[in-house]
Structures are given as structure tokens and as C-alpha cells.
Short mmCIF file of C-alpha atoms in Angstrom, two decimals:
data_model
loop_
_atom_site.label_atom_id
_atom_site.label_comp_id
_atom_site.label_asym_id
_atom_site.label_seq_id
_atom_site.Cartn_x
_atom_site.Cartn_y
_atom_site.Cartn_z
CA UNK A 1 0.00 0.00 0.00
CA UNK A 2 2.81 2.42 0.89
CA UNK A 3 4.51 1.69 -2.44
CA UNK A 4 1.32 2.52 -4.35
CA UNK A 5 1.02 5.79 -2.44
CA UNK A 6 4.63 6.72 -3.22
CA UNK A 7 4.09 6.03 -6.92
CA UNK A 8 1.14 8.40 -6.95
CA UNK A 9 3.10 11.27 -5.42
CA UNK A 10 3.54 14.24 -7.75
CA UNK A 11 6.86 15.80 -8.64
CA UNK A 12 7.96 18.38 -6.11
CA UNK A 13 8.36 22.06 -6.73
CA UNK A 14 12.13 22.49 -6.58
CA UNK A 15 14.31 25.47 -5.86
CA UNK A 16 16.51 26.46 -8.78
CA UNK A 17 20.16 26.90 -7.81
CA UNK A 18 23.29 27.96 -9.70
CA UNK A 19 21.96 27.87 -13.24
CA UNK A 20 21.39 31.51 -14.13
CA UNK A 21 22.33 30.92 -17.75
CA UNK A 22 19.59 28.34 -18.24
CA UNK A 23 16.85 29.93 -16.13
CA UNK A 24 17.49 33.59 -16.92
CA UNK A 25 14.63 35.89 -17.87
CA UNK A 26 16.96 37.65 -20.27
CA UNK A 27 16.14 36.34 -23.76
CA UNK A 28 18.79 34.75 -25.89
CA UNK A 29 20.27 37.24 -28.34
CA UNK A 30 20.80 35.07 -31.40
CA UNK A 31 24.37 33.81 -31.38
CA UNK A 32 25.35 36.14 -28.54
CA UNK A 33 26.71 34.43 -25.45
CA UNK A 34 24.99 34.83 -22.11
CA UNK A 35 26.65 37.58 -20.06
CA UNK A 36 26.76 36.81 -16.31
CA UNK A 37 25.31 39.41 -13.98
CA UNK A 38 28.69 40.01 -12.35
CA UNK A 39 30.15 41.03 -15.72
CA UNK A 40 27.18 43.27 -16.50
CA UNK A 41 27.83 45.10 -13.24
CA UNK A 42 31.59 45.35 -13.63
CA UNK A 43 31.45 46.48 -17.27
CA UNK A 44 28.35 48.67 -17.27
CA UNK A 45 30.35 51.75 -18.30
CA UNK A 46 31.63 49.77 -21.29
CA UNK A 47 28.15 48.52 -22.22
CA UNK A 48 26.40 51.89 -21.73
CA UNK A 49 27.05 53.42 -25.21
CA UNK A 50 25.65 50.34 -26.98
CA UNK A 51 22.70 50.26 -24.58
CA UNK A 52 21.57 53.80 -25.41
CA UNK A 53 22.45 53.70 -29.11
CA UNK A 54 19.33 54.15 -31.26
CA UNK A 55 17.05 54.58 -28.24
CA UNK A 56 14.24 57.15 -28.34
CA UNK A 57 14.68 60.39 -26.41
CA UNK A 58 11.95 59.79 -23.81
CA UNK A 59 12.99 56.19 -23.23
CA UNK A 60 16.63 57.24 -22.83
CA UNK A 61 15.65 59.93 -20.33
CA UNK A 62 13.70 57.33 -18.37
CA UNK A 63 16.64 54.94 -18.20
CA UNK A 64 19.01 57.76 -17.24
CA UNK A 65 16.69 58.70 -14.37
CA UNK A 66 16.56 55.04 -13.34
CA UNK A 67 20.36 54.81 -13.37
CA UNK A 68 20.61 57.90 -11.16
CA UNK A 69 18.11 56.36 -8.75
CA UNK A 70 20.03 53.07 -8.56
CA UNK A 71 23.35 54.85 -8.07
CA UNK A 72 21.88 56.96 -5.27
CA UNK A 73 20.70 53.84 -3.42
CA UNK A 74 24.07 52.11 -4.09
CA UNK A 75 22.47 49.23 -5.96
CA UNK A 76 24.87 46.88 -7.79
CA UNK A 77 23.08 47.02 -11.13
CA UNK A 78 24.23 45.87 -14.54
CA UNK A 79 23.46 47.05 -18.08
CA UNK A 80 22.62 44.48 -20.74
CA UNK A 81 22.60 45.97 -24.27
CA UNK A 82 22.30 42.56 -25.95
CA UNK A 83 19.45 40.60 -24.36
CA UNK A 84 16.51 42.97 -24.63
CA UNK A 85 18.14 46.22 -23.39
CA UNK A 86 17.39 45.91 -19.69
CA UNK A 87 18.98 46.95 -16.42
CA UNK A 88 19.68 43.94 -14.21
CA UNK A 89 19.71 43.79 -10.42
CA UNK A 90 20.55 40.93 -8.06
CA UNK A 91 17.18 39.91 -6.63
CA UNK A 92 18.66 39.95 -3.14
CA UNK A 93 19.20 43.70 -3.45
CA UNK A 94 15.44 44.20 -3.50
CA UNK A 95 14.21 41.39 -1.29
CA UNK A 96 15.52 39.66 1.82
CA UNK A 97 13.24 36.74 0.99
CA UNK A 98 14.92 36.37 -2.41
CA UNK A 99 18.20 35.86 -0.55
CA UNK A 100 16.55 33.36 1.81
CA UNK A 101 14.59 31.28 -0.68
CA UNK A 102 16.58 31.80 -3.87
CA UNK A 103 20.21 32.01 -4.89
CA UNK A 104 22.75 34.79 -5.61
CA UNK A 105 22.17 34.21 -9.34
CA UNK A 106 18.52 35.31 -9.23
CA UNK A 107 17.94 38.49 -11.23
CA UNK A 108 15.37 41.27 -11.42
CA UNK A 109 15.02 42.88 -14.84
CA UNK A 110 14.18 46.59 -14.96
CA UNK A 111 12.69 47.77 -18.23
CA UNK A 112 11.34 51.02 -19.65
CA UNK A 113 9.60 50.28 -22.91
CA UNK A 114 6.77 51.46 -25.13
CA UNK A 115 3.43 50.42 -23.69
CA UNK A 116 1.12 48.03 -25.50
CA UNK A 117 -1.08 50.84 -26.81
CA UNK A 118 1.85 52.75 -28.24
CA UNK A 119 0.82 55.93 -26.43
CA UNK A 120 3.53 56.18 -23.78
CA UNK A 121 6.11 54.31 -21.75
CA UNK A 122 5.84 51.44 -19.28
CA UNK A 123 8.19 50.83 -16.34
CA UNK A 124 8.38 47.19 -15.26
CA UNK A 125 10.24 44.92 -12.85
CA UNK A 126 10.31 41.20 -13.61
CA UNK A 127 11.79 38.12 -11.98
CA UNK A 128 11.76 34.38 -12.62
CA UNK A 129 10.94 32.87 -9.24
CA UNK A 130 13.45 30.20 -8.14
CA UNK A 131 11.05 27.27 -8.48
CA UNK A 132 10.57 24.72 -11.21
CA UNK A 133 9.28 21.25 -11.91
CA UNK A 134 9.60 19.04 -14.96
CA UNK A 135 5.89 18.35 -14.53
CA UNK A 136 3.83 21.18 -16.08
CA UNK A 137 0.86 20.25 -13.89
CA UNK A 138 2.90 20.97 -10.77
CA UNK A 139 3.81 24.43 -12.06
CA UNK A 140 0.17 25.11 -12.95
CA UNK A 141 -0.91 24.08 -9.45
CA UNK A 142 1.83 26.24 -7.92
CA UNK A 143 0.44 29.23 -9.82
CA UNK A 144 -3.03 28.49 -8.46
CA UNK A 145 -1.58 28.01 -4.95
CA UNK A 146 0.28 31.35 -5.06
CA UNK A 147 -1.42 34.47 -3.67
CA UNK A 148 -3.51 36.88 -5.71
CA UNK A 149 -1.45 40.07 -5.69
CA UNK A 150 -2.83 43.59 -5.50
CA UNK A 151 -0.46 45.25 -7.96
CA UNK A 152 1.78 42.75 -9.71
CA UNK A 153 0.99 39.54 -11.57
CA UNK A 154 2.23 35.96 -11.52
CA UNK A 155 2.20 33.95 -14.73
CA UNK A 156 3.75 30.91 -16.38
CA UNK A 157 5.94 31.11 -19.46
CA UNK A 158 7.95 28.47 -21.30
CA UNK A 159 11.69 28.93 -20.89
CA UNK A 160 13.30 28.92 -24.36
CA UNK A 161 16.46 27.24 -23.06
CA UNK A 162 14.94 24.02 -21.72
CA UNK A 163 11.22 24.10 -22.55
CA UNK A 164 10.20 23.98 -18.88
CA UNK A 165 7.65 26.38 -17.44
CA UNK A 166 8.92 29.36 -15.45
CA UNK A 167 6.88 31.01 -12.72
CA UNK A 168 7.37 34.73 -13.24
CA UNK A 169 6.44 37.75 -11.14
CA UNK A 170 5.98 41.04 -12.98
CA UNK A 171 5.10 44.50 -11.72
CA UNK A 172 4.42 47.25 -14.26
CA UNK A 173 3.11 50.81 -14.30
CA UNK A 174 2.55 53.35 -17.08
CA UNK A 175 4.73 56.45 -17.00
CA UNK A 176 2.59 59.56 -17.38
CA UNK A 177 4.01 62.03 -18.02
CA UNK A 178 6.72 59.85 -19.60
CA UNK A 179 9.32 60.53 -16.95
CA UNK A 180 10.45 58.21 -14.16
CA UNK A 181 10.76 59.93 -10.79
CA UNK A 182 12.72 58.71 -7.77
CA UNK A 183 9.50 58.72 -5.75
CA UNK A 184 7.77 56.38 -8.20
CA UNK A 185 10.80 54.09 -8.44
CA UNK A 186 11.04 53.86 -4.65
CA UNK A 187 7.35 53.01 -4.42
CA UNK A 188 7.67 50.35 -7.13
CA UNK A 189 10.64 48.77 -5.35
CA UNK A 190 8.70 48.68 -2.06
CA UNK A 191 5.67 47.04 -3.69
CA UNK A 192 7.89 44.56 -5.52
CA UNK A 193 9.64 43.54 -2.28
CA UNK A 194 6.36 43.20 -0.37
CA UNK A 195 4.55 41.15 -3.01
CA UNK A 196 7.62 38.98 -3.57
CA UNK A 197 7.70 38.28 0.17
CA UNK A 198 4.02 37.29 0.14
CA UNK A 199 4.64 34.97 -2.80
CA UNK A 200 7.69 33.27 -1.28
CA UNK A 201 5.91 32.73 2.04
CA UNK A 202 2.88 31.24 0.30
CA UNK A 203 4.93 28.91 -1.90
CA UNK A 204 7.00 27.77 1.08
CA UNK A 205 3.80 26.02 2.23
CA UNK A 206 3.21 24.40 -1.17
CA UNK A 207 2.22 20.75 -0.56
CA UNK A 208 4.85 18.24 -1.64
CA UNK A 209 2.47 15.44 -2.44
#
């Protein structure tokens, strides 16, 4: 009887550790190699000209304001001009729970892009949560088990590197007027940290069978 019960047990939701290249939210840039977060941070002055090249005036102003904000709070951010033009932060810089439940390789992507309606800009923070299962049903149940958030959203997306489902948290807000202020950025960071905490605490109680 015990053997039958064990065979019926579902795959567990596992923490992802030390595989940033495979589980990164930064999309693959054709034949470009993955650039580790540490290198993005160390070489951000080198990457900056390519990052801003060809960027619209309002979008560039938004990113420049975001860089000033990050520098003022002494955040160890990186600039990635290859994989989607995003600023990249260690998740642990924004969330103590990310340090507790995740790994040093976990990243938060900061993006200022044209909104879906094409009428302005959108500021977003996005992170792949450090959980995965080879069983899609387990990931779908984890999404249902996770809390309903007031501001951000949780969703599943297939990872292009291995075909497994990623559980992603995203927080986004329109910029109107199209200028990012330090006050708005600080508020977004606070909401992101709070909702990430709620999500980690909820998923820590996810049933293993």
C-alpha cells in the first residue's frame, strides 16, 4: 500500500540553484553568449554606449533617471545591451526573501519600454521565481496556490532554453508624463519587495504530495 502511495506522489516544486544561464529571464540574443550578472555590473560603463544607441529620447531619459536612482541607493546594477536592453539587479538587493529562498544568481530585470497601446512608456520589474518542476501540472498548481497580488501579476511562461515552465512575477506601471521619478521608483521597489515576500511565504507552504 505504501509503495502505491509513493508512486502516486507528484513531482515536487524544486528550488533552482546555480543555473542563471539556463533559467534567466533575459532572452537569448541570437548567437550572442549569455553575459553573467557580475560582468554586466563590472562592465556597465563599457556597455552603456551600446545600450543607449538608437534609443528614443523619452525612453533614454527614463533609463538615465533610473540609473541615477540606482546609483543613489548604491544598488549593484548591470546594463545588458544585448538581451533585450534591460537593467539587471541581483534579486537579493530588493528582497531579503529572495536571498533566503533563492540564490545569488537570481535576477530582477528593470525595463522602460513602449506600452502596448503605443501611447507612452511602461516601467516594469520582472523576476523568474526560483522554483521549477519538470511536470507542467505541478507548475500550474503552484500558480493556483500562489497568492492573488494587489499590484503585480504571476504567470507561467515556457523557458526557451529548456522548454520547462517558469513562474514569473511582474510589476508594471505606465509612465505619465513619460518621466520616471525617484519617488515612483522607490514606491515600485517597495511594492515589488512586499509582493515577492508574500509569494515566497505562500509557496513555502506548497504541498509536496
